[in-house]
Tab-separated table of C-alpha atoms in Angstrom:
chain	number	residue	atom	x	y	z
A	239	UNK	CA	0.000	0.000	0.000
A	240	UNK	CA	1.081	3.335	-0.772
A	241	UNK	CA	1.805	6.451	1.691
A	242	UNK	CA	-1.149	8.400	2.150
A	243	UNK	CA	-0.896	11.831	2.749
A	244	UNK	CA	-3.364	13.606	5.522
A	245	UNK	CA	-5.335	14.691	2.373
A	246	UNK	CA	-5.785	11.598	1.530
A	247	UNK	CA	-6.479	9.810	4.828
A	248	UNK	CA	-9.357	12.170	5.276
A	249	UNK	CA	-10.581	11.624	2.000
A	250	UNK	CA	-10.877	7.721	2.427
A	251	UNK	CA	-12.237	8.688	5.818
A	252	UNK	CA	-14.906	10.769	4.194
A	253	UNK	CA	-15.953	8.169	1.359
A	254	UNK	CA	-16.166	5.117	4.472
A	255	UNK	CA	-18.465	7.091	6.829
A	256	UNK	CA	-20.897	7.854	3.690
A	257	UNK	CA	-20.488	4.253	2.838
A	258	UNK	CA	-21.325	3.049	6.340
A	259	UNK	CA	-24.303	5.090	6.472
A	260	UNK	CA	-25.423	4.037	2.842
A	261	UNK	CA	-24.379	0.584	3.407
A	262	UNK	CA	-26.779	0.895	6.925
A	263	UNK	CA	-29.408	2.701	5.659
A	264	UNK	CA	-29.890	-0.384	2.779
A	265	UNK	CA	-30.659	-2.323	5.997
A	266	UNK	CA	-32.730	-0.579	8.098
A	267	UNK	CA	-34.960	0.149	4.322
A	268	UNK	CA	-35.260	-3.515	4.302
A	269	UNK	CA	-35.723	-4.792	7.914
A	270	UNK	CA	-38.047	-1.320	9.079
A	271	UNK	CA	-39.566	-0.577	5.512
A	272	UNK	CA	-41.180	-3.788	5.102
A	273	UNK	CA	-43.345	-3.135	7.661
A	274	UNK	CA	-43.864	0.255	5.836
A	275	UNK	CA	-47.380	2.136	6.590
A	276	UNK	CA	-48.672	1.261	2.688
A	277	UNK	CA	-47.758	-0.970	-0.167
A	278	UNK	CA	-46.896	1.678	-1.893
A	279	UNK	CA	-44.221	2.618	0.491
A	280	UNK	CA	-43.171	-0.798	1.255
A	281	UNK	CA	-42.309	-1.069	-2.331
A	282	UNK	CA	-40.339	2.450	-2.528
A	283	UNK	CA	-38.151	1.270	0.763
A	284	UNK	CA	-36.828	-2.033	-0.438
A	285	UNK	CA	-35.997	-0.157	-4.067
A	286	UNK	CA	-34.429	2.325	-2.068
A	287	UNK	CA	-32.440	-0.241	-0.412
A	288	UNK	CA	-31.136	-1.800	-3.066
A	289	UNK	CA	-29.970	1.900	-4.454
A	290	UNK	CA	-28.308	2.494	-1.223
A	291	UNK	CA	-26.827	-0.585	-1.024
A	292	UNK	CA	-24.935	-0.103	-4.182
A	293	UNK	CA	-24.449	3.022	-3.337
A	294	UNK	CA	-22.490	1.467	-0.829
A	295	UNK	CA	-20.565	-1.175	-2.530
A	296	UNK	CA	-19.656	2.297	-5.074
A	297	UNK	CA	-17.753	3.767	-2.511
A	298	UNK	CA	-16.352	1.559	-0.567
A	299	UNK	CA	-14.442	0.206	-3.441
A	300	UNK	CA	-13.435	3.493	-4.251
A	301	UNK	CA	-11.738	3.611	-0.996
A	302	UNK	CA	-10.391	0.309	-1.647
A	303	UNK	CA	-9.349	1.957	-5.108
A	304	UNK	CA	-7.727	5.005	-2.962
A	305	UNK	CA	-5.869	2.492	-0.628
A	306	UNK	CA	-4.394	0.684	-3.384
A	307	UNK	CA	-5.598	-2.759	-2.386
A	308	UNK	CA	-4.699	-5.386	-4.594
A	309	UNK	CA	-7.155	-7.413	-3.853
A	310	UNK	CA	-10.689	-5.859	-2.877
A	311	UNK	CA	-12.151	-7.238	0.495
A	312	UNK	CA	-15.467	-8.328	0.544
A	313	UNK	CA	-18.264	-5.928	2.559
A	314	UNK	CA	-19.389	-7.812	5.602
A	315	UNK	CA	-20.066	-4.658	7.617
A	316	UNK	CA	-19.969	-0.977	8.414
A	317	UNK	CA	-16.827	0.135	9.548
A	318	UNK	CA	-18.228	1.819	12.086
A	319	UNK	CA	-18.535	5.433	11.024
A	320	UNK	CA	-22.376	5.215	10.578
A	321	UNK	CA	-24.255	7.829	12.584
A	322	UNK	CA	-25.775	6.332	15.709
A	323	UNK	CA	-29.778	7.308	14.505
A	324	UNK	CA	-29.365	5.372	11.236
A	325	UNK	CA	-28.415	2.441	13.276
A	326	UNK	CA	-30.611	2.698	16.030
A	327	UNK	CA	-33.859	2.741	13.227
A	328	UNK	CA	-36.622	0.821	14.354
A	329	UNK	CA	-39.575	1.730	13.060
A	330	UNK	CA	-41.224	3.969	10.001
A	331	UNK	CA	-40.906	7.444	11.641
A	332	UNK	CA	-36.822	6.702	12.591
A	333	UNK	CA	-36.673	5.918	9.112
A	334	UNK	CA	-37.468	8.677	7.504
A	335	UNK	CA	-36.049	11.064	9.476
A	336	UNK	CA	-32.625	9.567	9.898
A	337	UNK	CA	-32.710	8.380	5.447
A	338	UNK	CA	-34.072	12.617	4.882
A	339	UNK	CA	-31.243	13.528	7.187
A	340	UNK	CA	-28.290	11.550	6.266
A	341	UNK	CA	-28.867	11.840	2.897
A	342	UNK	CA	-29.196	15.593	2.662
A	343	UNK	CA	-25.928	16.423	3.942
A	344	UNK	CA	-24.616	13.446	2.185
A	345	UNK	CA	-25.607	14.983	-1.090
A	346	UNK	CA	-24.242	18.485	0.130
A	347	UNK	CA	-20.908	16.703	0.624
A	348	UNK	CA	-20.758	14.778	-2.727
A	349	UNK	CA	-21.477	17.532	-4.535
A	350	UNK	CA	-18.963	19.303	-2.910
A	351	UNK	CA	-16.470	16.561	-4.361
A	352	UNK	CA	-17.475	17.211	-7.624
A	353	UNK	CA	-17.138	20.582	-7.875
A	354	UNK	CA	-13.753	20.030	-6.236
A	355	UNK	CA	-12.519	19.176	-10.018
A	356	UNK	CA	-10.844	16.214	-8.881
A	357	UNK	CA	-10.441	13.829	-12.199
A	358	UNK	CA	-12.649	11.082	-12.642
A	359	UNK	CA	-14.852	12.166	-9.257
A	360	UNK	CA	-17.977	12.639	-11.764
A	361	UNK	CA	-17.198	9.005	-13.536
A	362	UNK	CA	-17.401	7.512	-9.282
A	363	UNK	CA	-20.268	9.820	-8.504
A	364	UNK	CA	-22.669	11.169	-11.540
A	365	UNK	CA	-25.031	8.509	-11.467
A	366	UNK	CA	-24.958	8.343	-7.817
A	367	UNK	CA	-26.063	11.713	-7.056
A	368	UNK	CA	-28.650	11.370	-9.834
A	369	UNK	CA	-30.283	8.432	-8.087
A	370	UNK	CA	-29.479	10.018	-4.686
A	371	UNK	CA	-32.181	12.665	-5.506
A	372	UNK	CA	-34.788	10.601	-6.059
A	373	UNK	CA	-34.631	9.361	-2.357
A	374	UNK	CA	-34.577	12.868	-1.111
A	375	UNK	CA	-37.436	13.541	-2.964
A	376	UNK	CA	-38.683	10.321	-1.494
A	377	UNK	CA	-37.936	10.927	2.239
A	378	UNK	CA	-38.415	15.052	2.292
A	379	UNK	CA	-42.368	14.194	1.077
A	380	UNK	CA	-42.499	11.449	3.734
A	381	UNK	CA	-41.403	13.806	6.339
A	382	UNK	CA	-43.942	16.568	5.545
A	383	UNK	CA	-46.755	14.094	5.546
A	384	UNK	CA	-45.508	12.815	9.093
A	385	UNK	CA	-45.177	16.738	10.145
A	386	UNK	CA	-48.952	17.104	9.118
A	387	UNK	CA	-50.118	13.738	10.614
A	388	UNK	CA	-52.460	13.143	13.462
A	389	UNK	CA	-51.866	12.437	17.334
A	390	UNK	CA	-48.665	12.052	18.370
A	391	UNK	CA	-46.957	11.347	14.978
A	392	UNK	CA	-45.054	15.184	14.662
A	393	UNK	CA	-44.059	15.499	18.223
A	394	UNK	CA	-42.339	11.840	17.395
A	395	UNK	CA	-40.989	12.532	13.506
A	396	UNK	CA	-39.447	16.132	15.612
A	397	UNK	CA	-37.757	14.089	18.464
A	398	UNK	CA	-36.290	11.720	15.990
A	399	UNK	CA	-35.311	14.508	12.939
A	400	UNK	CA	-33.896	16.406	15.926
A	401	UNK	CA	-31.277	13.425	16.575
A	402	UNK	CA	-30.395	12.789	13.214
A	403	UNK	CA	-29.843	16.392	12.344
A	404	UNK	CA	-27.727	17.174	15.449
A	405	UNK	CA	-25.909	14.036	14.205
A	406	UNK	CA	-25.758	15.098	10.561
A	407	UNK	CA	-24.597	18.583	11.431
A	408	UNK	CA	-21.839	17.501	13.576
A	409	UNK	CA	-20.409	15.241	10.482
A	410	UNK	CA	-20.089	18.312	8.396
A	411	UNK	CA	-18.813	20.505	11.217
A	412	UNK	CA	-16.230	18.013	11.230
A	413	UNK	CA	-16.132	17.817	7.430
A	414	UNK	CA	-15.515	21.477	7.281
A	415	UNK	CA	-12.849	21.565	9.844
A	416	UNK	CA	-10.493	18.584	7.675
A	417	UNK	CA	-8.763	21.391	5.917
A	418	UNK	CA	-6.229	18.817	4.348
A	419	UNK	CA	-9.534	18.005	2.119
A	420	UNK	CA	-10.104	20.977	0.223
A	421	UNK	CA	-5.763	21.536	0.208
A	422	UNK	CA	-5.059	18.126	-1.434
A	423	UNK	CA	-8.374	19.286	-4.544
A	424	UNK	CA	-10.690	16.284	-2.719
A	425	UNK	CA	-13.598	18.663	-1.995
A	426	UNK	CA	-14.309	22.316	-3.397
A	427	UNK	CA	-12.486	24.909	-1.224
A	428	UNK	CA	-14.565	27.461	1.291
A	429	UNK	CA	-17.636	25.053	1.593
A	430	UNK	CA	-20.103	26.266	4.142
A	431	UNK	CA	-21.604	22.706	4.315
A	432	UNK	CA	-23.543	23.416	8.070
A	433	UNK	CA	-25.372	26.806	6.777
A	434	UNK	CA	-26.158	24.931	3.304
A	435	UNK	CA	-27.573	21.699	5.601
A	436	UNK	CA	-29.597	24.240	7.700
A	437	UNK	CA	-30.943	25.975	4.746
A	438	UNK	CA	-32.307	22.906	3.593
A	439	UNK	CA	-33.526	21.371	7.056
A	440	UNK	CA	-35.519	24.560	7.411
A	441	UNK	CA	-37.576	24.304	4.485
A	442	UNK	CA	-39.494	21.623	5.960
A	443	UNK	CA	-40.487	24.650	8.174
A	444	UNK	CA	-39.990	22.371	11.674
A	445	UNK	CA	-41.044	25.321	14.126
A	446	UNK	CA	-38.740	23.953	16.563
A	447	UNK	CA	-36.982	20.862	16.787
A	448	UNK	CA	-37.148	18.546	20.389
A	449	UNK	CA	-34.295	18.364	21.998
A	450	UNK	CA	-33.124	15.092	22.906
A	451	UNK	CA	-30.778	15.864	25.425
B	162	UNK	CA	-23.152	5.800	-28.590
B	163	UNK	CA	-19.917	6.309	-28.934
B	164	UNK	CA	-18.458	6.791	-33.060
B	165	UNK	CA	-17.834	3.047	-34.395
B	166	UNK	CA	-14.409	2.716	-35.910
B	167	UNK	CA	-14.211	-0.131	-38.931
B	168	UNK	CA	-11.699	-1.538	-36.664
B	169	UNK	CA	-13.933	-2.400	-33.768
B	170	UNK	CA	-17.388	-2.928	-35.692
B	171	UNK	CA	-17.248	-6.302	-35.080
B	172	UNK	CA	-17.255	-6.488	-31.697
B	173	UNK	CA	-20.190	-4.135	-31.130
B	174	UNK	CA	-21.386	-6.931	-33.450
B	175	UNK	CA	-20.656	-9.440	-31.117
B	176	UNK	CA	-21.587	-7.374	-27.831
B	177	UNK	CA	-25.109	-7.179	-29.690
B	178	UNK	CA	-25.291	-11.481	-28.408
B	179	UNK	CA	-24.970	-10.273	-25.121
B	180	UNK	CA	-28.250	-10.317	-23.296
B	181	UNK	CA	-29.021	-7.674	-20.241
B	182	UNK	CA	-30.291	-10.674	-18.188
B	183	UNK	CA	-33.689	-8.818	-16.875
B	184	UNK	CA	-35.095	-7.894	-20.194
B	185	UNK	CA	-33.770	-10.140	-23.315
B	186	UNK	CA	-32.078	-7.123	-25.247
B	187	UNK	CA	-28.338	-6.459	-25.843
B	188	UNK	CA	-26.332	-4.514	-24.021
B	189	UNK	CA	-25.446	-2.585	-26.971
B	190	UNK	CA	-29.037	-1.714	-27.581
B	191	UNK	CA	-30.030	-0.804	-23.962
B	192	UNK	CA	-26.882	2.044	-24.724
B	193	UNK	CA	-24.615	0.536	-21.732
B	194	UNK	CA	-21.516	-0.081	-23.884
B	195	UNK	CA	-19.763	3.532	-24.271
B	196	UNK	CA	-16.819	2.521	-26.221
B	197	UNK	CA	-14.641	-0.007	-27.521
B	198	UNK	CA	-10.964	-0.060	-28.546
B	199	UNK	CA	-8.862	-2.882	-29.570
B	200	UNK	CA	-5.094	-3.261	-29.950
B	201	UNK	CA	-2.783	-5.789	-30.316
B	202	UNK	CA	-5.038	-8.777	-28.989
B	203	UNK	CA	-6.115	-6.545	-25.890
B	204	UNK	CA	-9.588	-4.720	-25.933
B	205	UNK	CA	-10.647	-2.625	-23.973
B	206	UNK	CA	-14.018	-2.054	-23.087
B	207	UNK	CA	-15.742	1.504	-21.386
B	208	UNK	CA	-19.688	0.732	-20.226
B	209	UNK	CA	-22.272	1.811	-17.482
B	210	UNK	CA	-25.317	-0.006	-16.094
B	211	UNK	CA	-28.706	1.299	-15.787
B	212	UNK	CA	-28.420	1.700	-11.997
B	213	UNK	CA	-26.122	2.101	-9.422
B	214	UNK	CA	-27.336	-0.920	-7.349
B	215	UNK	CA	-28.009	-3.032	-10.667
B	216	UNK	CA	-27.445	-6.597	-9.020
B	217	UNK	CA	-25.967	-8.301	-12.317
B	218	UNK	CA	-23.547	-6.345	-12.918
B	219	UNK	CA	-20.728	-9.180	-12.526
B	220	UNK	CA	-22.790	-11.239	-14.451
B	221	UNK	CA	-22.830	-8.788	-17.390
B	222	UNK	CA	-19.300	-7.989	-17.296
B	223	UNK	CA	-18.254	-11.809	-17.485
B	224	UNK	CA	-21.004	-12.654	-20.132
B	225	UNK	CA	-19.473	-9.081	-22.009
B	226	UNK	CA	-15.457	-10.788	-21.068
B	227	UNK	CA	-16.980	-14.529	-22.182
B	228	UNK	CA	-18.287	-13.311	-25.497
B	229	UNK	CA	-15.330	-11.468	-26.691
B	230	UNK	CA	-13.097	-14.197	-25.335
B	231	UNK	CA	-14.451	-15.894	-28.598
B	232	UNK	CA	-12.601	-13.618	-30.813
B	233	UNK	CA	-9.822	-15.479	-31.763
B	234	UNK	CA	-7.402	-12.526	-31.869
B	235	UNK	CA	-8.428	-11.228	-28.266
B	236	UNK	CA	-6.255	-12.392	-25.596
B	237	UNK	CA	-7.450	-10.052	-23.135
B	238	UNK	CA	-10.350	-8.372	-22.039
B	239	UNK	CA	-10.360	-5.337	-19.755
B	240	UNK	CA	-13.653	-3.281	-18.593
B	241	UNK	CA	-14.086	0.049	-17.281
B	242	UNK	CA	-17.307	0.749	-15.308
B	243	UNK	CA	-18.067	4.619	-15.222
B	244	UNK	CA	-21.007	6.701	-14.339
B	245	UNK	CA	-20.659	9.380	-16.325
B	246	UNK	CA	-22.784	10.410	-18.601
B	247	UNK	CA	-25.131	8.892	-16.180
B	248	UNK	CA	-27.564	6.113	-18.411
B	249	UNK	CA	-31.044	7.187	-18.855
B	250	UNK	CA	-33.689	5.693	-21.264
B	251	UNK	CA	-32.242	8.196	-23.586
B	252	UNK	CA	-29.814	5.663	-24.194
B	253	UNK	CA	-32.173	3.019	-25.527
B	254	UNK	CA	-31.140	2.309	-29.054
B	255	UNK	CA	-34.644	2.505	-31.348
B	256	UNK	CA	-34.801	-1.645	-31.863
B	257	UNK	CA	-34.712	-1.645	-28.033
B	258	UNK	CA	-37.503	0.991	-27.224
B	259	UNK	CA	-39.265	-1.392	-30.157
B	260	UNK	CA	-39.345	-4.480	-27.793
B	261	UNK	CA	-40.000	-2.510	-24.782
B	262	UNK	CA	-43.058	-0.989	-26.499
B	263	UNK	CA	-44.122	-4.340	-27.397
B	264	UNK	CA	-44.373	-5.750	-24.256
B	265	UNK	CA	-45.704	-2.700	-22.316
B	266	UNK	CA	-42.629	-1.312	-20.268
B	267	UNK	CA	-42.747	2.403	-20.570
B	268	UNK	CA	-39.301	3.846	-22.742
B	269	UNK	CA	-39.443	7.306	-21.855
């Protein structure tokens, strides 16, 4: 295996934890969104899943690719950079918080490695992104219907956007402050990846999130 | 698609045998092969897949590999997955948007 320079080190860092969360979110789409509260949505989760499952596989044989293995392990699990709400999802609500959360500033951060310039990024990542949307789409309309639901159903989707934003946000506080990333061309320089994650949290016009501490 | 050169007609020929194994059309026609060079025995082969999390995507690459293994001049096949220009059902070639028609799956 080659040296790796800081740069790089935080770049395979980078690609893993958005693997791990992919590669955990394909999971919890199967095991939680079979039980899903329609057919309809039932059938959208485990399509999902497989997306975010190869998602997965994507990128973490990039970072295989960016470690020089000769010989590419095979994925038996995380590696342990998943955020704690994705893995904690047990049921419909978790779901769609943690897959709306995750995945927005996962798509902030991707697209912040395309517009870095870096050769071949767009070959890795095009696609991706492209399919990426469509779950966005997928989870932001889920979330406004839960927002606008009966009973206790908001009060619960709040608590447990709350946790997976706070978790989110933290991610790309700590994206932002890897310096080495945007020196060594792996993501576009002067990103302001927290206010551009906020921006887009807020449009779902949560008055104010539960805390959960 | 990519320009065809006289030099590697043939084996967008022979790519047209190999079947995308969830709907019986070639992987030529469902616009996954981007190009094709060929020198000195060794060709070299630059393709996509309709999704991201397609789940035969081994399975096409050796059936693409297998095929052109035929060749008697090719001693070596190499493939290069990319994802960029993403495929869309732009890419359908006309014969495949045909078949698609004909059995009700939506082209567009």
């Amino acid at each position: 295996m080659a040296e790796q320079t800081a740069g790089l080190q935080s770049f395979i860092e980078l690609i893993e934890t958005i693997a791990d969360n992919k590669y955990v979110m394909g999971d919890r789409l199967v095991e939680v969104g079979v039980s899903g509260p329609n057919l309809e949505a039932t059938l959208a989760a485990i399509a999902m899943a497989q997306g975010e499952l190869g998602h997965a596989r994507l990128l973490y044989n990039w970072s295989f690719d960016l470690k020089e293995l000769k010989k590419k392990p095979d994925i038996e699990s995380q590696t342990g950079k998943a955020f704690p709400a994705i893995v904690n999802v047990n049921n419909w609500i978790a779901l769609i918080a943690s897959l709306y959360a995750a995945n927005v500033a996962i798509d902030l951060v991707l697209r912040a490695v395309l517009d870095s310039g870096q050769s071949k990024a767009a070959s890795r990542i095009q696609k991706l992104i492209n399919e990426q949307n469509e779950h966005l789409i997928y989870s932001e309309n889920w979330a406004r219907q839960l927002l606008n639901d009966k009973g206790a159903i908001p009060s619960k989707f709040k608590e447990a956007l709350s946790e997976a934003v706070s978790q989110a946000e933290a991610w790309l506080k700590y994206v932002e402050q890897q310096t080495e990333l945007a020196e060594a061309g792996y993501i576009a320089k002067n990103l302001s990846l927290q206010q551009a994650f906020k921006s887009q949290i807020d449009q779902l016009n949560v008055q104010t999130l539960v805390s959960t501490k | 698609m990519t320009a065809v050169s006289t030099n590697t007609q043939k084996y967008w020929e022979a790519l047209k045998e190999v079947m995308d194994p969830e709907f019986p059309i070639s992987v030529v026609d469902m616009g996954l092969i981007y190009d094709i060079q060929e020198e000195d025995g060794v060709i070299d082969i630059t393709m996509t897949f309709t999704a991201v999390g397609c789940a035969c995507t081994e399975w096409i690459q050796g059936d693409i590999e297998k095929r052109l293994m035929e060749e008697t001049e090719i001693r070596q096949v190499n493939i290069e997955v990319v994802w960029d220009p993403p495929w869309t059902v732009a890419r359908l070639s006309p014969e495949a948007r045909k078949r698609m028609k004909s059995w009700g799956v939506s082209s567009r």
